[in-house]
PDB file of N, CA and C in Angstrom:
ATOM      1  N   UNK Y   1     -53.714   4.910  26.479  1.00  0.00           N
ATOM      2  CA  UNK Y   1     -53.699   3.518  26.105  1.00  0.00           C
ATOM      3  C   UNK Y   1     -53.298   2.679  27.310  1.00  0.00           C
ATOM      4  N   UNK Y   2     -53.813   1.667  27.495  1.00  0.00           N
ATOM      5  CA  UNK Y   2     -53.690   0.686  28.668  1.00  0.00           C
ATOM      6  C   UNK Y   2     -53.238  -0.541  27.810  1.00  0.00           C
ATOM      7  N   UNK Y   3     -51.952  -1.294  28.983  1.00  0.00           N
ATOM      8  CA  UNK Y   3     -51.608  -2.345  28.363  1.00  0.00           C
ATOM      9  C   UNK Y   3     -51.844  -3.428  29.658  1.00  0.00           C
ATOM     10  N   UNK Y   4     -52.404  -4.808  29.534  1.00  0.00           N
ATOM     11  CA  UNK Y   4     -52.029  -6.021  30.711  1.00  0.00           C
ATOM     12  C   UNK Y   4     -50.863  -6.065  30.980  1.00  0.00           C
ATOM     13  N   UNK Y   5     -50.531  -6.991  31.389  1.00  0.00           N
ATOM     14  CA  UNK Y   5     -49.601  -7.923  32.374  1.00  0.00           C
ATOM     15  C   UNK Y   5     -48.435  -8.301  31.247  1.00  0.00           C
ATOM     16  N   UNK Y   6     -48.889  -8.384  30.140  1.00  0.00           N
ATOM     17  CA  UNK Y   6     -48.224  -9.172  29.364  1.00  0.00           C
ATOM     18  C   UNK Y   6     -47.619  -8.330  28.340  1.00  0.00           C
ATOM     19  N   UNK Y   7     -48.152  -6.395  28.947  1.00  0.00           N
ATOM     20  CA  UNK Y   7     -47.928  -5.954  27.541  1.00  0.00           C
ATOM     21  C   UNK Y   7     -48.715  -5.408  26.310  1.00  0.00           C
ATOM     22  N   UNK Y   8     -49.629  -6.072  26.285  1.00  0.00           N
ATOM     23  CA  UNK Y   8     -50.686  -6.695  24.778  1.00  0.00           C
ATOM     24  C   UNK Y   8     -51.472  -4.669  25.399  1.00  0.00           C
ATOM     25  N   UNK Y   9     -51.697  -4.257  24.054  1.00  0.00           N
ATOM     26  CA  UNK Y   9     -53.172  -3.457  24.300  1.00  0.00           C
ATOM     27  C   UNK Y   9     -54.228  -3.635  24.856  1.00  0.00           C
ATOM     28  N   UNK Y  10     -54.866  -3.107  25.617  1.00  0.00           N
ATOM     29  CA  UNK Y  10     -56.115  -3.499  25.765  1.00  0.00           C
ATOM     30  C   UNK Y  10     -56.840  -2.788  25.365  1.00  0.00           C
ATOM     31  N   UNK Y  11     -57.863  -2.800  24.217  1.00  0.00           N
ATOM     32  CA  UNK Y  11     -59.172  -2.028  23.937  1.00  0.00           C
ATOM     33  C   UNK Y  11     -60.387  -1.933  24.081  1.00  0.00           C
ATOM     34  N   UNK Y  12     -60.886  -0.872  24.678  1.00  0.00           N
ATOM     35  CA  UNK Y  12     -62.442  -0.788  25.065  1.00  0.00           C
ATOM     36  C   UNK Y  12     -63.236  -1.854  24.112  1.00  0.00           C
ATOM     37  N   UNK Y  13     -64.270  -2.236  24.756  1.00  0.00           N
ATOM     38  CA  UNK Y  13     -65.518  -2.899  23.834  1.00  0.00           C
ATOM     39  C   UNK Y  13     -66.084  -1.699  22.764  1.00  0.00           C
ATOM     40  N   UNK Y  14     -66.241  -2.517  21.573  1.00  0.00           N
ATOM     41  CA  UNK Y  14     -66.969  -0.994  20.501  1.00  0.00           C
ATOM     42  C   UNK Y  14     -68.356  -1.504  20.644  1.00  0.00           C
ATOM     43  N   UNK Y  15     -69.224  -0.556  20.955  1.00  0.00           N
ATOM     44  CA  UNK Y  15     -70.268  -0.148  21.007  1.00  0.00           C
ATOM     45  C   UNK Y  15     -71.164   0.610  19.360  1.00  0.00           C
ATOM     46  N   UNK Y  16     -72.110  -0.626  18.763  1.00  0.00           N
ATOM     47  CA  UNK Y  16     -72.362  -0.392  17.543  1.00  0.00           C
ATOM     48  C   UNK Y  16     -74.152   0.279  17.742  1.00  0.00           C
ATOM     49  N   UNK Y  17     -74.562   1.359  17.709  1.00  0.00           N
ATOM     50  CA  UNK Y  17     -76.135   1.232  17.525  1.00  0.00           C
ATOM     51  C   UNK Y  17     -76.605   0.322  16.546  1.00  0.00           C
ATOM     52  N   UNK Y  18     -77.734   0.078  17.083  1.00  0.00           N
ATOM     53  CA  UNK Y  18     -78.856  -0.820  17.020  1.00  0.00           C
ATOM     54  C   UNK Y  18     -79.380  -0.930  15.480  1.00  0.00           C
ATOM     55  N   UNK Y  19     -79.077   0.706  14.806  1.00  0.00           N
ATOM     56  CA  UNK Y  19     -79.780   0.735  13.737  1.00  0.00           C
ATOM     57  C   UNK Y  19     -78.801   0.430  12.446  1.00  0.00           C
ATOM     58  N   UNK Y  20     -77.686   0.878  13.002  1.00  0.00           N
ATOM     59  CA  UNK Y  20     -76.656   0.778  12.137  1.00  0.00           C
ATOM     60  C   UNK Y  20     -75.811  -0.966  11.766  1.00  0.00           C
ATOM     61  N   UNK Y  21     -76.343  -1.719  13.023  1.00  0.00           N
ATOM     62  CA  UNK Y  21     -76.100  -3.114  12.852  1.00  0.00           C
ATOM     63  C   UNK Y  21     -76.977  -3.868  12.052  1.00  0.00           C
ATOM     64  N   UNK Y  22     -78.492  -2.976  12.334  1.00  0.00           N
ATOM     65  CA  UNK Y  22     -79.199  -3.840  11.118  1.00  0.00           C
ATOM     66  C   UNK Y  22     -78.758  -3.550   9.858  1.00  0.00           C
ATOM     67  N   UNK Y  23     -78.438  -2.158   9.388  1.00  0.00           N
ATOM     68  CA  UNK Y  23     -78.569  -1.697   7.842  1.00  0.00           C
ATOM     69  C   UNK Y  23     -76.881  -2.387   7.880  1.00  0.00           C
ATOM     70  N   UNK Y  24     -75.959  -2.756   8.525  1.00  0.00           N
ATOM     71  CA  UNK Y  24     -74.888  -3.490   7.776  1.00  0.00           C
ATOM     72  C   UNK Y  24     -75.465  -5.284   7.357  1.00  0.00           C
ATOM     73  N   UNK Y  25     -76.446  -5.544   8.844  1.00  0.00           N
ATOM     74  CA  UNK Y  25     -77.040  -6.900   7.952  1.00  0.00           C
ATOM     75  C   UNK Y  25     -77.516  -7.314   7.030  1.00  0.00           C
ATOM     76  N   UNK Y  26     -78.340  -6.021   6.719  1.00  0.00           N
ATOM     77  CA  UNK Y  26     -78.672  -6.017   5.554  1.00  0.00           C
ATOM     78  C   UNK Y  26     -78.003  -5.678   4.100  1.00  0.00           C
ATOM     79  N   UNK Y  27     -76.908  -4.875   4.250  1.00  0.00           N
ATOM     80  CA  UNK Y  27     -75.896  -4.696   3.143  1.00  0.00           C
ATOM     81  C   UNK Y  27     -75.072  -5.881   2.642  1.00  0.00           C
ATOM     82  N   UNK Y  28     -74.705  -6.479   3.775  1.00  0.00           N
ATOM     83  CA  UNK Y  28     -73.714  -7.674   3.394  1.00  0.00           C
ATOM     84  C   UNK Y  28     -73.865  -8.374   2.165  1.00  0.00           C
ATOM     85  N   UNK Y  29     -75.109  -9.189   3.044  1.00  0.00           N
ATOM     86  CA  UNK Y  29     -75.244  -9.788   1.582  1.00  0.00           C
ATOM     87  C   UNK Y  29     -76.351  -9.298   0.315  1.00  0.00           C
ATOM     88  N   UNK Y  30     -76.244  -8.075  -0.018  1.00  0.00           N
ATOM     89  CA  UNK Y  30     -75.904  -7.564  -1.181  1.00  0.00           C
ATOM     90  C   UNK Y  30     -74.880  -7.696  -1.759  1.00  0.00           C
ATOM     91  N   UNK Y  31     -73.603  -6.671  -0.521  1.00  0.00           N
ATOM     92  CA  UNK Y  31     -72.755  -6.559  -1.572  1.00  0.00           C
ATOM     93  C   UNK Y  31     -71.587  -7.895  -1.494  1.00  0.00           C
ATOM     94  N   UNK Y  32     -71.302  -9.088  -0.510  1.00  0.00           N
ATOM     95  CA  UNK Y  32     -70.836 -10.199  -0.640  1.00  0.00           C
ATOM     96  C   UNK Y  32     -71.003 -10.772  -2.149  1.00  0.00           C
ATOM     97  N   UNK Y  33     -71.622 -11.031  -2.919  1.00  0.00           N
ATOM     98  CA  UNK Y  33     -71.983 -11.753  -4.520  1.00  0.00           C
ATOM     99  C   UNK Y  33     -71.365 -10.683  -5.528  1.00  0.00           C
ATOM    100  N   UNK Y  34     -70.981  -9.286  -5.088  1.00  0.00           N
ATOM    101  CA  UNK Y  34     -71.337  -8.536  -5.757  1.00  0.00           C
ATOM    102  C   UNK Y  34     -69.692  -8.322  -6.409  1.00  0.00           C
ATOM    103  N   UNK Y  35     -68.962  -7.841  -7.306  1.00  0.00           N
ATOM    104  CA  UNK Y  35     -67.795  -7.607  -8.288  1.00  0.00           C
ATOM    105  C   UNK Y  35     -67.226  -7.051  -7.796  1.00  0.00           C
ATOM    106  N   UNK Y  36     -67.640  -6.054  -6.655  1.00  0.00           N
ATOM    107  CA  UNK Y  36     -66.956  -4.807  -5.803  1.00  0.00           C
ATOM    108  C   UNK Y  36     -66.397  -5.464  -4.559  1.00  0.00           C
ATOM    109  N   UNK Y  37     -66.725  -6.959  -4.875  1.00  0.00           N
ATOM    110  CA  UNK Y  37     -66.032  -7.554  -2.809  1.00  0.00           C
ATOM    111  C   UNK Y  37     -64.727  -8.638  -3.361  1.00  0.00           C
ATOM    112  N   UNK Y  38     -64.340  -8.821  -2.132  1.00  0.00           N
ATOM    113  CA  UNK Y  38     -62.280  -9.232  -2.358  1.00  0.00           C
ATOM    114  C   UNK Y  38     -62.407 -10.080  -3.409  1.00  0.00           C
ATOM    115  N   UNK Y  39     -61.193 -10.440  -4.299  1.00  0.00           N
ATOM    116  CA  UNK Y  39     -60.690 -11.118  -5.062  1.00  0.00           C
ATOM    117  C   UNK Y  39     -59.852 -12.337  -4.647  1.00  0.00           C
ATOM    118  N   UNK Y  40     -60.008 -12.366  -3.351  1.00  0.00           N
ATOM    119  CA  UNK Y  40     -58.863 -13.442  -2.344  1.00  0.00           C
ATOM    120  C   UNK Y  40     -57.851 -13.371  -3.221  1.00  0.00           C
ATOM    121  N   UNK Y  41     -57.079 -12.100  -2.978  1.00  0.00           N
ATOM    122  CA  UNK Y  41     -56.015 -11.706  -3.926  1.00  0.00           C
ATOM    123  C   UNK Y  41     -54.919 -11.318  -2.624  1.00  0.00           C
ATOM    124  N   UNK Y  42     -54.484 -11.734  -1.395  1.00  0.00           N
ATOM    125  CA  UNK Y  42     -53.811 -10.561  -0.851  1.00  0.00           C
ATOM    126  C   UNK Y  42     -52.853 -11.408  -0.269  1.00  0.00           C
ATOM    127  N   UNK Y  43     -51.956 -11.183   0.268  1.00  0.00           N
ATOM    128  CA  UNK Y  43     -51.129 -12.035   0.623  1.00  0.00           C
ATOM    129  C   UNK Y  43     -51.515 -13.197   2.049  1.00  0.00           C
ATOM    130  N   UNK Y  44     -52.293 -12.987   2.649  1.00  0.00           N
ATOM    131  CA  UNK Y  44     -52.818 -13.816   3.199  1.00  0.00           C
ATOM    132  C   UNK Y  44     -53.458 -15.122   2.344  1.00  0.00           C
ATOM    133  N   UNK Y  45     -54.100 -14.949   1.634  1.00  0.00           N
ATOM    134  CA  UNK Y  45     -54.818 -15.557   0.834  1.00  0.00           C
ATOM    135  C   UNK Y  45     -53.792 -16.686   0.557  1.00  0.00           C
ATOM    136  N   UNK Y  46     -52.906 -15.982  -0.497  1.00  0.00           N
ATOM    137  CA  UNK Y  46     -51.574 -16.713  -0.961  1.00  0.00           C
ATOM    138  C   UNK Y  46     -50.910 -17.663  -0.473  1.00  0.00           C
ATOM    139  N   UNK Y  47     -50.895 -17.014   1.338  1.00  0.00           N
ATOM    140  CA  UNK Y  47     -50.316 -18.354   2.073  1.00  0.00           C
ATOM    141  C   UNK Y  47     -51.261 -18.890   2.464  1.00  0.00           C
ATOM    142  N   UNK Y  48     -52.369 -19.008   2.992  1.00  0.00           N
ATOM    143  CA  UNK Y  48     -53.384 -20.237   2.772  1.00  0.00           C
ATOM    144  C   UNK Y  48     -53.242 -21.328   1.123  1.00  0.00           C
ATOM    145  N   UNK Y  49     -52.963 -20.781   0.392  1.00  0.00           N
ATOM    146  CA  UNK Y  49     -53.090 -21.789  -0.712  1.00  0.00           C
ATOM    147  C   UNK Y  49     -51.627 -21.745  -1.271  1.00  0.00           C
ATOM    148  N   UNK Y  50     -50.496 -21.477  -0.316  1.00  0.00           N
ATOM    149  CA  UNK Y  50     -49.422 -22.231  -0.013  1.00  0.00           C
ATOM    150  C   UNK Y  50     -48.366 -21.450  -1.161  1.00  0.00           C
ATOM    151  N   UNK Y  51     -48.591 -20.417  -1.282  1.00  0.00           N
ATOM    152  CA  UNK Y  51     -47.777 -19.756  -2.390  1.00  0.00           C
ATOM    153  C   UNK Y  51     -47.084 -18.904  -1.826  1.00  0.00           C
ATOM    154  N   UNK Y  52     -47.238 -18.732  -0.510  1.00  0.00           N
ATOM    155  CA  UNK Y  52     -46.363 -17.611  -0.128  1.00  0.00           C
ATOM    156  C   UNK Y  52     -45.704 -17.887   1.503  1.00  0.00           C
ATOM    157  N   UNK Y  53     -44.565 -17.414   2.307  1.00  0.00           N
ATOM    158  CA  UNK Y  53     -45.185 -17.790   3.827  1.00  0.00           C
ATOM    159  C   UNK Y  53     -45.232 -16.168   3.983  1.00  0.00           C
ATOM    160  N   UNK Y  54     -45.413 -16.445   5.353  1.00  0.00           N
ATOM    161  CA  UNK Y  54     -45.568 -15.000   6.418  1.00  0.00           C
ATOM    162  C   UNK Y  54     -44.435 -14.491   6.874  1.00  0.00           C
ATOM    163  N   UNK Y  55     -44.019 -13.184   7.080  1.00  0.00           N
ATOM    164  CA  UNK Y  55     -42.992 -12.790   7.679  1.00  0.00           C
ATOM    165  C   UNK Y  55     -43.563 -13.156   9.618  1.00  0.00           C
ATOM    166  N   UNK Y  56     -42.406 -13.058  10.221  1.00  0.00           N
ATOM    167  CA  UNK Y  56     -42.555 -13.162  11.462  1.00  0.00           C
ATOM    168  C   UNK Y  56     -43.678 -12.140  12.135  1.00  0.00           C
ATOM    169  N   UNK Y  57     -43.827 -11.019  11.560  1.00  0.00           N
ATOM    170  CA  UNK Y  57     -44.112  -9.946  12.392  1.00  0.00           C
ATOM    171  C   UNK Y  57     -46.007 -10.508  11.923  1.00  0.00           C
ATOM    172  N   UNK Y  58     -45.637 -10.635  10.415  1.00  0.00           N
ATOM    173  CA  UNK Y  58     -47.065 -11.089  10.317  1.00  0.00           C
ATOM    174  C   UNK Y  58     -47.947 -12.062  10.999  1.00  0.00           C
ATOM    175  N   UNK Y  59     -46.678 -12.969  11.208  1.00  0.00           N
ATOM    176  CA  UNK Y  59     -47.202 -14.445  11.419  1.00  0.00           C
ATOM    177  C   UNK Y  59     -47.803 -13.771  13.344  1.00  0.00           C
ATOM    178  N   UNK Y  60     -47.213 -13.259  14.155  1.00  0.00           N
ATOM    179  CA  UNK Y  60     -47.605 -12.809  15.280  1.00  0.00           C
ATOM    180  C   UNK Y  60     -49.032 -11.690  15.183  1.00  0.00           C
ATOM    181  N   UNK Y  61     -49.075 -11.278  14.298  1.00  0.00           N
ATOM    182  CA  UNK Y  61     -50.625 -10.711  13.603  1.00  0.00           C
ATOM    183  C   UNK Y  61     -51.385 -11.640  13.537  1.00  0.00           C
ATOM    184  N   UNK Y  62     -51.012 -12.437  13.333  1.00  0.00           N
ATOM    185  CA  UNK Y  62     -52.039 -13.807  12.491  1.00  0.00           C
ATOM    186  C   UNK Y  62     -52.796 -14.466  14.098  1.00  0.00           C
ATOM    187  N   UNK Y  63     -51.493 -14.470  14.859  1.00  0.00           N
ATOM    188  CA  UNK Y  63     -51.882 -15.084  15.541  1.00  0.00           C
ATOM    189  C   UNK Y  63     -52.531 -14.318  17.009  1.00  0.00           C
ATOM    190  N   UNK Y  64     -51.990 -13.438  16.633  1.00  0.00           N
ATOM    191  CA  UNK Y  64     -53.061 -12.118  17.905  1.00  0.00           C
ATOM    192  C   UNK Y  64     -54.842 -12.337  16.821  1.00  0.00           C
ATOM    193  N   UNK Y  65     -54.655 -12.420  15.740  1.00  0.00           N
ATOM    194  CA  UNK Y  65     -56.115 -12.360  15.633  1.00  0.00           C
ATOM    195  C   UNK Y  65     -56.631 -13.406  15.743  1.00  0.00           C
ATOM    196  N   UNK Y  66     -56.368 -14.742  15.375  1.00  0.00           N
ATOM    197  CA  UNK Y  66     -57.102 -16.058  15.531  1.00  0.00           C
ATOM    198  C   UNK Y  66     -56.984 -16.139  16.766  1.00  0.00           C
ATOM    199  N   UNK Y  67     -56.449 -15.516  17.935  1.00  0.00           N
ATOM    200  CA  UNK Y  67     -56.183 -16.191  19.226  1.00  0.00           C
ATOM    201  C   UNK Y  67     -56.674 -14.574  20.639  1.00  0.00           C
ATOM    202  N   UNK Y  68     -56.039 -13.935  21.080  1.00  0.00           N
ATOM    203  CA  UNK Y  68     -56.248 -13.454  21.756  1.00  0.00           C
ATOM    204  C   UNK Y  68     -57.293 -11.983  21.310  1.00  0.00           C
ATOM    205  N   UNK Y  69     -57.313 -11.445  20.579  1.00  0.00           N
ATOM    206  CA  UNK Y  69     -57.728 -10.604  19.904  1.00  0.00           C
ATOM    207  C   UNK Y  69     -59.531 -11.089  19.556  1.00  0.00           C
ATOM    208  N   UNK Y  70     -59.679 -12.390  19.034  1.00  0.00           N
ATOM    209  CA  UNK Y  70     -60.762 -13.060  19.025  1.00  0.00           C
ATOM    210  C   UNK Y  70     -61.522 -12.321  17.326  1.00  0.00           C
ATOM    211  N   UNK Y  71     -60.797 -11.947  16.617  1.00  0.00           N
ATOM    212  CA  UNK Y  71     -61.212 -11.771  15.383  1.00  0.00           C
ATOM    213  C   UNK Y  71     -62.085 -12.776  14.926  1.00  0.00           C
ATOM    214  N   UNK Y  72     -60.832 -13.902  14.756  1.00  0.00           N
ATOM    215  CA  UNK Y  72     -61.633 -15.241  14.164  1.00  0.00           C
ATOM    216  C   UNK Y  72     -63.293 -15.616  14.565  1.00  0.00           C
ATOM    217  N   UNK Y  73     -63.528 -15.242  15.643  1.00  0.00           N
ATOM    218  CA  UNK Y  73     -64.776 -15.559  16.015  1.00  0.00           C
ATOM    219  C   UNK Y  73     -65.860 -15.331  14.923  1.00  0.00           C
ATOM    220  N   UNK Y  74     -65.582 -14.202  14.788  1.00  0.00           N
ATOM    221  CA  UNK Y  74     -66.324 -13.532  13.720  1.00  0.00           C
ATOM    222  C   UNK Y  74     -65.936 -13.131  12.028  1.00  0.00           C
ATOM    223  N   UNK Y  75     -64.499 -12.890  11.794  1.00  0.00           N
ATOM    224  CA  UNK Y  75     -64.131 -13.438  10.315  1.00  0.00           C
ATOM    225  C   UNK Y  75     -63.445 -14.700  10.095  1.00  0.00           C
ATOM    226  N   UNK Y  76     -63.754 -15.374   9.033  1.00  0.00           N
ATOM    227  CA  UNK Y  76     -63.407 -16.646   9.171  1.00  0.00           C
ATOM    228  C   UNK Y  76     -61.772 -16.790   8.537  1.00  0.00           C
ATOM    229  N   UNK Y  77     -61.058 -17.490   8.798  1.00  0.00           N
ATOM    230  CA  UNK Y  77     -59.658 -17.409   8.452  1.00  0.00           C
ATOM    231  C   UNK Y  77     -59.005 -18.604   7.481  1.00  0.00           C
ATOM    232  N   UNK Y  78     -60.290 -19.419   6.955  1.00  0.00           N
ATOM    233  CA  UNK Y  78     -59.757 -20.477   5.956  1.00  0.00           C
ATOM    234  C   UNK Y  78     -59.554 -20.351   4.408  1.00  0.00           C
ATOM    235  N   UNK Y  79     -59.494 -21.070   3.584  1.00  0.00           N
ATOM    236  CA  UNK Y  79     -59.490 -20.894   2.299  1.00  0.00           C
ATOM    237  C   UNK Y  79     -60.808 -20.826   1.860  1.00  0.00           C
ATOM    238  N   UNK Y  80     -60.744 -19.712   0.723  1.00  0.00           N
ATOM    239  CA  UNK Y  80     -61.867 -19.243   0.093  1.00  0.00           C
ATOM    240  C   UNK Y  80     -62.884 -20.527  -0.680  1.00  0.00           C
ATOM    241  N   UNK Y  81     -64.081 -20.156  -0.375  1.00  0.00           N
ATOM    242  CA  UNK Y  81     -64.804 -21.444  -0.417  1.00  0.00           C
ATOM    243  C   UNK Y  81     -65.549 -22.272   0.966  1.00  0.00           C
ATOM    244  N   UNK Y  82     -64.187 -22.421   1.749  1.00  0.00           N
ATOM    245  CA  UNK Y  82     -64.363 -23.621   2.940  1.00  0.00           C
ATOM    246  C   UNK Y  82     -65.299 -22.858   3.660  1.00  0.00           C
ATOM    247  N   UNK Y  83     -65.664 -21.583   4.013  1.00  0.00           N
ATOM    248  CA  UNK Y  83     -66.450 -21.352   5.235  1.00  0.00           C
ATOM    249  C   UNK Y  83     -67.482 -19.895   4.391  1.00  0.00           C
ATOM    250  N   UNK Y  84     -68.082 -19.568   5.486  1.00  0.00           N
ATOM    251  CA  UNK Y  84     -68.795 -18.049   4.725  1.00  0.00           C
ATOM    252  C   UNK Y  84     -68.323 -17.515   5.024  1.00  0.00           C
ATOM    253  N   UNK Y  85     -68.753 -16.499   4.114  1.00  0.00           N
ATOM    254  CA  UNK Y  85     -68.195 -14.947   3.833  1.00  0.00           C
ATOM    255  C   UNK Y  85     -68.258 -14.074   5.121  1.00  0.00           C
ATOM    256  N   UNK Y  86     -69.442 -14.360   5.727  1.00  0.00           N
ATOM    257  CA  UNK Y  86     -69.901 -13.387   6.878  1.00  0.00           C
ATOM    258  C   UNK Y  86     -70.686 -14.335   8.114  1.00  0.00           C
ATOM    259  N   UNK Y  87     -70.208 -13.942   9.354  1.00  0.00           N
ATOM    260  CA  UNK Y  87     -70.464 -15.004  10.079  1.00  0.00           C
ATOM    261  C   UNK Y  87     -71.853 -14.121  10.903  1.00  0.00           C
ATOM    262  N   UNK Y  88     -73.209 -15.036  10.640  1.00  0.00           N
ATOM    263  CA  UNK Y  88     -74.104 -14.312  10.970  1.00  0.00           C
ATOM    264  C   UNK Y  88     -74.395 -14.462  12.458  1.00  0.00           C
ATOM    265  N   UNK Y  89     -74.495 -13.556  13.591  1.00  0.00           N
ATOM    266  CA  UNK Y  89     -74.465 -14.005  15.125  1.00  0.00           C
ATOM    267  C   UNK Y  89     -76.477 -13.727  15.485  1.00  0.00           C
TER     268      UNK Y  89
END
C-alpha cells in the first residue's frame, strides 16, 4: 500500500472491461425502478433529511468521498429525488 504526502491511500486506477461496462449499462436501469434497489433507508439518508448527524469519523468519510476520493463525480450525494440514480458518463 502506498500513501502521499499527506498520508491519504493512494489507489491504483480500476480497470473495467469493455464488455462488462456495457452489460452493467444495461442492468442499471432495469434494476434502478425495480423493489430490489435502496429504500433511502440508511443513515446517510437520515442526515440529509436532517434526522440524524454524522459521527466525526463519518463526517471525514463523507468528506474523502465528495472531495478527494472523487466518488461524487459519479454517485450523486443529495436527497432522494433531487438528482439521478445513476450518473450516465
Amino acid at each position: 500500500m502506498r500513501h502521499d504526502e499527506a498520508g491519504d491511500l493512494e489507489l491504483p486506477p480500476v480497470r473495467v472491461p469493455r464488455v462488462a461496462a456495457g452489460a452493467c449499462g444495461l442492468a442499471i436501469p432495469v434494476f434502478e425502478p425495480s423493489n430490489e434497489f435502496a429504500e433511502f433507508n440508511t443513515k446517510y439518508d437520515y442526515r440529509v433529511s436532517g434526522q440524524v448527524e454524522l459521527s466525526a469519523q463519518e463526517k471525514l468519510g463523507l468528506d474523502f468521498f465528495s472531495g478527494k476520493a472523487k466518488c461524487a463525480n459519479w454517485h450523486s450525494i443529495g436527497p432522494p429525488g433531487a438528482y439521478p440514480l445513476w450518473a450516465v458518463c
